[in-house]
Amino acid sequence: MKILVTGGAGFIGSNFVLMLRRQRPDVSIVNLDLLTYAGNLENLKDLEDDPAHVFVRADVADREALEALFSEHAPDGVIHFAAESHVDRSILDARPFVVNNVLGTQVLLDVARKHGVARYLQVSTDEVYGSLGADGLFTEETPLAPNSPYAASKAAADMLVAAAVHTHGLDAVITRCSNNYGPLQFPEKLIPLMIANALEGRPLPVYGDGRQVRDWLHVSDHCSAIWAVFERAAAGSVYNIGGNNEWENIEVVKLMLSELDRPESLISFVKDRPGHDRRYAIDASRIRDDLGWEPARRFEEALPETIRWYLEHRAWSERVRSGAYLDYYEAQYGARIADSPPSRP
Ligand code: NAD
Ligand code: TYD
C-alpha cells in the first residue's frame, strides 16, 4: 500500500512517518510538505536512504502540484496533517490559516476524489468543539463551536470533509485529538517553549491565571490512534482521541521546572491570550470501544522522557528557534521577554 502524508515534516506528521516506516514496512509513503517555518526536513533524516519514503516539497493548496503528484505516485490513501497549527499565530494573522487549512483541504479533497483514493483521513483537533466549563467532556456529538481563528479554520475544513462524504460519497474519516507533546515539537507550543526558556534561564510566560486545562497526549499515542482509524474505521466516521490526562497549565509548568531542577521564580504571568479557551477534555470511549485503542504512555513518565529528549537535542531546538521564528517570537511576546538577559539560577 502507498499513502500520501501531508505535513510530514512537522511535529506530528514526522513522528507519524517515522512510526509507520518502523512498524509497517509494507506501507510506502509519499510525504508532501511546504516546509513552512514549522516544517523541518531534519526530522526525517533517518529516512534519507529509505526508498519507501519519497519527499515532495509542495503546497497542499496548489492543485497543479497535487495533480502531478497523484499522477506520478497514485497513492491508495491520504492522511492530511498539513496545517497552520498555532493559535497565537492565528490571532496575529488569520489569513494563512484560511488559505492553508481551509482552501488547502478543499484542493486536496478534490484531487484525491478525482484520482479515486480508497481512504482519506483528516487530522483535526478537539479545539473545533470550543471551550468547556469545569465539568463535562467533548464527545463526537458535541456541536462545533470554534473560538480562535485556528479552531475556526479547522472546523471549516472538517465541514468540507463531511460535505465531500455526503455529496460525493468520498470515503473519508476525521480524527479530533487533544494537545500533543513529545519529541520534534516546534518550540512555540507550551511544553517545548517552557523547556527552552527554562534551560536558558528566561522567564516562562504563563497566560492569564494559568488555570486553563488541557488534556495532554503523547504524540506516539496520537499516531497509533490515527493509524487505527485509517485502517479500520467505517467511512464517514469521526473519532475523538484523548489522553484522559487533564492538567492546569500552571501545574504542567511547575512539574517541568521541578524535572529540570529550575526555580518557580522563572514563572512570569503575562497578559492572557484573547478569547482563551478555558478547558478542553475528551471522551475517547468511541475509539476505545470500536477500535480497541487506548493511550499506551503515562504523562508521569513520558513528560520526563520528553524533557530528556529536548535536553539531548538542544542543537535541534536552537536551529529551529532561529530566523523567522524569532521575528514571530518578538511579535508575540515583545522585547520584554525576547530581549531579557538569560540568567542561570
Ligand atoms: P506543525 O505546525 O508542527 O506542522 C505542520 C506541517 O504542515 C509543517 O511541516 C508545515 O510545513 C506543513 N504545512 C503547513 N502548510 C502547508 C501547506 N499549505 N502545504 C503543505 N504543507 C504545509 O503542526 P502539528 O502540531 O504537527 O499538527 C499537525 C496536524 O495535527 C494539524 O492539522 C493540527 O491541526 C493537528 N493537531 C495538532 C495537535 C497538537 O497538539 N499539535 C493536536 C490535535 C490536532
Ligand atoms: P498551546 O501549546 O499553544 O496549545 P493550544 O492553545 O492549542 O491548547 O498552549 C497550551 C496552553 O498553554 C494554552 O492554554 C495556552 C497556554 N500557553 C501559555 O500559558 N503560555 C505560552 O507561552 C503558550 C505558548 C501557551
XYZ file of C-alpha atoms and ligand atoms in Angstrom:
414
model
C 0.000 0.000 0.000
C 1.099 3.555 -0.710
C -0.176 6.556 1.220
C 0.196 10.289 0.807
C 1.025 12.007 4.090
C 0.786 15.808 4.055
C 2.653 17.890 6.626
C 5.048 15.025 7.278
C 7.950 17.347 8.124
C 6.049 18.938 11.035
C 5.780 17.728 14.618
C 3.051 15.075 14.479
C 3.467 14.279 10.779
C 7.175 13.437 11.126
C 6.542 11.325 14.232
C 3.826 9.520 12.258
C 6.010 8.898 9.195
C 8.881 7.593 11.345
C 6.499 5.315 13.290
C 4.868 3.914 10.177
C 8.156 3.168 8.435
C 9.325 1.334 11.572
C 6.124 -0.619 12.149
C 4.739 -1.178 8.652
C 7.452 -1.917 6.080
C 4.695 -2.903 3.634
C 3.364 0.694 3.535
C 5.294 3.188 1.421
C 4.898 6.914 1.931
C 4.818 9.966 -0.292
C 5.389 12.896 2.061
C 4.172 16.295 0.834
C 5.168 19.340 2.858
C 5.608 23.007 2.029
C 8.353 23.389 4.665
C 6.899 26.473 6.312
C 8.607 27.766 9.470
C 7.202 24.653 11.218
C 8.384 22.055 8.712
C 11.869 20.673 9.245
C 13.453 18.085 6.964
C 15.988 17.363 9.677
C 13.165 15.493 11.455
C 13.245 12.932 8.622
C 16.984 12.422 8.308
C 16.717 8.754 9.365
C 14.722 8.146 6.167
C 17.221 9.720 3.761
C 18.177 6.359 2.251
C 14.739 4.783 2.523
C 13.355 4.059 -0.982
C 9.855 3.637 0.502
C 9.757 7.294 1.635
C 9.578 9.975 -1.045
C 9.580 13.637 -0.038
C 7.865 16.245 -2.236
C 8.056 19.927 -1.376
C 4.742 21.452 -2.425
C 1.775 23.463 -1.198
C -1.319 21.427 -0.482
C -3.377 24.314 -1.904
C -1.526 24.063 -5.242
C -3.797 21.996 -7.453
C -1.303 21.537 -10.267
C 1.359 20.223 -7.897
C -1.155 17.788 -6.402
C -2.316 16.623 -9.831
C 1.304 15.898 -10.798
C 1.924 14.060 -7.514
C -1.186 11.872 -7.813
C -0.427 11.082 -11.476
C 3.141 10.080 -10.685
C 2.647 8.232 -7.381
C -1.017 7.079 -7.395
C -1.405 6.835 -3.589
C -4.112 4.479 -2.290
C -4.903 6.720 0.675
C -4.311 10.184 2.124
C -3.579 11.295 5.696
C -3.810 15.073 5.899
C -1.744 16.647 8.696
C -0.557 19.791 6.883
C -1.877 22.947 8.515
C -1.007 26.152 10.219
C -1.277 24.889 13.770
C -0.619 27.601 16.351
C -3.499 29.519 17.977
C -1.403 32.591 18.872
C -0.233 32.991 15.282
C -3.848 32.791 14.085
C -4.738 35.666 16.405
C -1.926 37.795 14.948
C -2.833 36.926 11.329
C -5.653 34.555 10.348
C -5.120 34.658 6.595
C -2.552 31.824 6.297
C -4.937 29.667 8.328
C -7.759 30.192 5.858
C -5.507 29.596 2.852
C -3.610 26.563 4.155
C -6.202 24.891 6.349
C -9.460 25.620 4.526
C -8.518 26.084 0.870
C -5.697 23.525 1.178
C -8.121 20.893 2.472
C -10.644 21.519 -0.324
C -7.998 21.293 -3.066
C -6.670 18.059 -1.565
C -10.190 16.608 -1.277
C -10.924 17.467 -4.920
C -7.746 15.920 -6.291
C -7.960 12.855 -4.017
C -11.537 12.226 -5.195
C -10.666 12.726 -8.861
C -7.897 10.159 -8.550
C -10.126 7.688 -6.710
C -8.277 7.301 -3.389
C -9.692 4.482 -1.293
C -9.479 6.375 2.014
C -8.892 9.943 3.189
C -8.174 10.839 6.829
C -8.486 14.410 8.091
C -6.341 15.141 11.149
C -8.444 17.577 13.154
C -8.441 18.871 16.707
C -10.638 18.961 19.804
C -10.472 22.769 19.544
C -13.279 22.664 16.948
C -15.667 21.994 19.868
C -14.869 25.273 21.625
C -14.376 25.501 25.365
C -15.705 23.553 28.368
C -16.516 24.810 31.847
C -15.400 22.947 34.942
C -17.383 19.799 34.023
C -18.166 17.667 31.003
C -16.268 16.157 28.093
C -16.287 16.658 24.330
C -17.977 13.744 22.562
C -18.180 13.282 18.794
C -21.730 14.689 19.026
C -20.687 17.942 20.708
C -21.644 20.765 18.301
C -18.763 22.528 16.578
C -18.247 25.924 18.234
C -14.682 27.042 17.477
C -13.388 30.165 19.207
C -9.962 31.003 17.746
C -9.258 31.658 14.056
C -7.133 28.467 14.115
C -10.004 26.394 15.506
C -12.462 28.017 13.084
C -10.249 27.121 10.118
C -10.010 23.511 11.333
C -13.794 23.326 11.850
C -14.345 24.711 8.336
C -12.023 22.036 6.958
C -13.901 19.320 8.884
C -17.169 20.509 7.367
C -15.678 20.401 3.878
C -14.615 16.803 4.520
C -18.123 15.936 5.761
C -19.577 17.609 2.671
C -17.321 15.514 0.397
C -18.558 12.371 2.158
C -22.206 13.396 1.956
C -22.270 14.881 -1.537
C -19.618 12.938 -3.422
C -19.507 9.688 -1.474
C -15.797 10.124 -0.659
C -14.513 7.517 1.802
C -13.240 9.931 4.433
C -12.831 9.870 8.223
C -11.983 12.583 10.751
C -9.952 12.394 13.979
C -10.124 15.087 16.681
C -7.267 14.906 19.153
C -6.325 16.785 22.293
C -2.978 18.553 22.923
C 0.103 16.552 21.926
C 3.564 16.548 23.469
C 6.751 14.670 22.612
C 9.929 14.966 20.528
C 10.223 17.263 17.484
C 7.557 19.793 18.563
C 8.221 23.341 17.424
C 9.192 25.437 20.471
C 6.277 27.853 20.157
C 3.869 25.416 21.865
C 3.607 25.335 25.650
C 5.787 22.361 26.587
C 8.845 22.829 24.305
C 8.715 26.620 24.747
C 8.827 26.331 28.532
C 11.655 23.772 28.395
C 13.711 26.010 26.084
C 13.153 29.108 28.240
C 13.891 27.277 31.485
C 17.165 25.942 30.059
C 18.164 29.461 29.047
C 17.107 30.956 32.376
C 14.488 33.114 30.671
C 11.013 33.859 32.103
C 8.288 31.268 31.466
C 5.295 33.231 30.094
C 2.095 31.794 31.589
C -1.042 33.340 30.106
C -3.644 34.824 32.460
C -4.084 32.937 35.729
C -2.555 29.729 34.297
C -5.598 27.714 35.418
C -6.668 26.754 31.876
C -6.932 23.000 31.450
C -5.591 20.866 28.595
C -5.719 17.078 28.101
C -2.152 16.037 27.175
C -1.483 13.029 24.940
C 1.919 11.707 23.871
C 2.415 12.113 20.131
C 3.095 8.374 19.685
C -0.384 7.626 21.059
C -1.931 10.131 18.652
C -0.077 8.471 15.771
C -1.209 4.961 16.722
C -4.812 6.193 17.007
C -4.659 7.803 13.561
C -3.403 4.576 12.034
C -6.144 2.536 13.751
C -8.801 4.908 12.398
C -7.231 4.999 8.926
C -7.127 1.201 8.682
C -10.312 0.168 10.447
C -12.911 2.925 10.899
C -16.141 2.989 8.902
C -16.371 5.529 6.076
C -17.744 8.868 7.235
C -16.949 8.296 10.908
C -15.484 10.772 13.389
C -13.245 9.740 16.311
C -12.141 11.782 19.299
C -8.661 10.951 20.597
C -7.613 11.929 24.120
C -5.315 11.033 26.958
C -7.716 11.192 29.907
C -4.983 13.378 31.322
C -6.211 16.835 32.319
C -3.747 19.354 33.728
C -3.875 23.040 34.549
C -1.154 24.886 32.602
C 0.457 26.199 35.774
C 0.762 22.678 37.158
C 2.421 21.444 33.944
C 4.854 24.361 34.085
C 5.698 23.673 37.737
C 6.191 19.983 37.006
C 8.583 20.816 34.169
C 10.574 23.226 36.348
C 10.886 20.591 39.018
C 12.047 17.973 36.467
C 14.586 20.484 35.145
C 15.655 21.485 38.643
C 14.934 25.156 37.922
C 13.187 27.589 40.326
C 9.489 28.545 40.129
C 10.636 32.177 40.266
C 11.152 31.862 36.484
C 7.351 31.779 36.063
C 6.053 35.071 34.676
C 2.288 35.615 34.470
C 1.629 37.592 31.279
C -1.430 39.078 29.597
C -3.971 36.402 28.738
C -4.484 35.120 25.191
C -7.544 36.894 23.678
C -10.550 34.550 23.693
C -8.511 31.913 25.553
C -10.399 28.589 25.764
C -10.672 27.620 29.424
C -10.785 23.852 29.314
C -10.529 21.008 26.803
C -11.347 17.434 27.804
C -12.116 14.432 25.634
C -14.476 11.489 25.888
C -12.470 8.900 23.920
C -14.784 5.961 24.625
C -15.841 5.562 20.982
C -12.324 4.806 19.718
C -11.745 2.513 22.701
C -14.989 0.575 22.194
C -14.908 0.392 18.369
C -11.204 0.038 17.650
C -9.682 -1.046 20.967
C -7.355 1.974 21.054
C -6.135 3.333 24.379
C -3.130 5.525 25.225
C -0.005 3.493 25.964
C 2.039 6.295 27.561
C 1.569 7.814 31.018
C 2.269 11.549 31.415
C 4.199 10.938 34.639
C 6.917 9.013 32.773
C 6.524 10.324 29.216
C 6.847 14.023 30.183
C 10.248 13.496 31.888
C 11.303 11.412 28.874
C 10.222 14.269 26.576
C 12.203 16.750 28.664
C 15.251 14.493 28.363
C 14.796 14.438 24.589
C 14.936 18.251 24.462
C 17.960 18.261 26.767
C 19.737 15.828 24.447
C 18.707 17.780 21.315
C 19.484 21.354 22.288
C 21.150 21.948 18.922
C 17.886 20.962 17.192
C 15.909 23.443 19.310
C 18.449 26.204 18.717
C 18.334 25.712 14.941
C 14.549 25.809 14.732
C 14.415 28.795 17.056
C 16.476 30.917 14.665
C 15.419 33.130 11.763
C 11.743 33.609 11.021
C 10.749 32.065 14.306
C 12.467 34.840 16.250
C 10.534 37.538 14.367
C 7.341 35.813 15.393
C 8.546 35.407 18.954
C 9.125 39.118 19.256
C 5.716 39.984 17.802
C 4.017 37.621 20.243
C 5.886 38.333 23.459
C 7.595 41.665 22.783
C 11.038 42.766 23.754
C 10.190 42.204 27.423
C 10.890 38.522 27.122
C 12.739 38.192 23.830
C 15.431 40.617 24.960
C 15.533 39.813 28.633
C 19.035 38.684 29.524
C 19.401 34.974 30.176
C 20.117 34.337 33.840
C 21.023 30.975 35.251
C 19.544 30.099 38.642
P 3.158 21.665 12.817
O 2.880 23.122 12.739
O 4.285 21.160 13.654
O 3.387 21.081 11.347
C 2.600 21.450 10.251
C 3.303 20.986 8.989
O 2.445 21.308 7.876
C 4.643 21.680 8.745
O 5.619 20.713 8.367
C 4.353 22.649 7.599
O 5.481 22.879 6.771
C 3.246 21.910 6.869
N 2.374 22.805 6.070
C 1.720 23.905 6.500
N 1.013 24.450 5.491
C 1.219 23.660 4.407
C 0.756 23.692 3.067
N -0.051 24.664 2.627
N 1.141 22.714 2.220
C 1.968 21.721 2.662
N 2.453 21.644 3.910
C 2.085 22.608 4.768
O 1.765 21.015 13.265
P 1.472 19.728 14.150
O 1.420 20.117 15.575
O 2.338 18.616 13.716
O -0.037 19.431 13.703
C -0.320 18.564 12.602
C -1.826 18.442 12.440
O -2.403 17.938 13.646
C -2.515 19.785 12.178
O -3.539 19.560 11.214
C -3.101 20.166 13.530
O -4.259 20.952 13.364
C -3.433 18.797 14.096
N -3.451 18.695 15.571
C -2.373 19.123 16.302
C -2.390 18.978 17.685
C -1.205 19.401 18.534
O -1.264 19.326 19.757
N -0.088 19.814 17.957
C -3.500 18.414 18.325
C -4.592 17.978 17.538
C -4.535 18.129 16.163
P -0.546 25.693 23.108
O 0.623 24.770 23.278
O -0.382 26.911 22.263
O -1.767 24.800 22.605
P -3.347 25.207 22.446
O -3.508 26.655 22.586
O -3.633 24.729 21.067
O -4.044 24.427 23.515
O -0.994 26.177 24.547
C -1.376 25.255 25.549
C -1.883 26.046 26.727
O -0.795 26.799 27.282
C -2.939 27.083 26.360
O -3.903 27.170 27.410
C -2.165 28.379 26.250
C -1.070 28.199 27.278
N 0.196 28.901 26.958
C 0.785 29.766 27.912
O 0.261 29.952 29.035
N 1.941 30.394 27.576
C 2.543 30.240 26.355
O 3.593 30.872 26.092
C 1.956 29.338 25.409
C 2.565 29.121 24.054
C 0.771 28.682 25.753
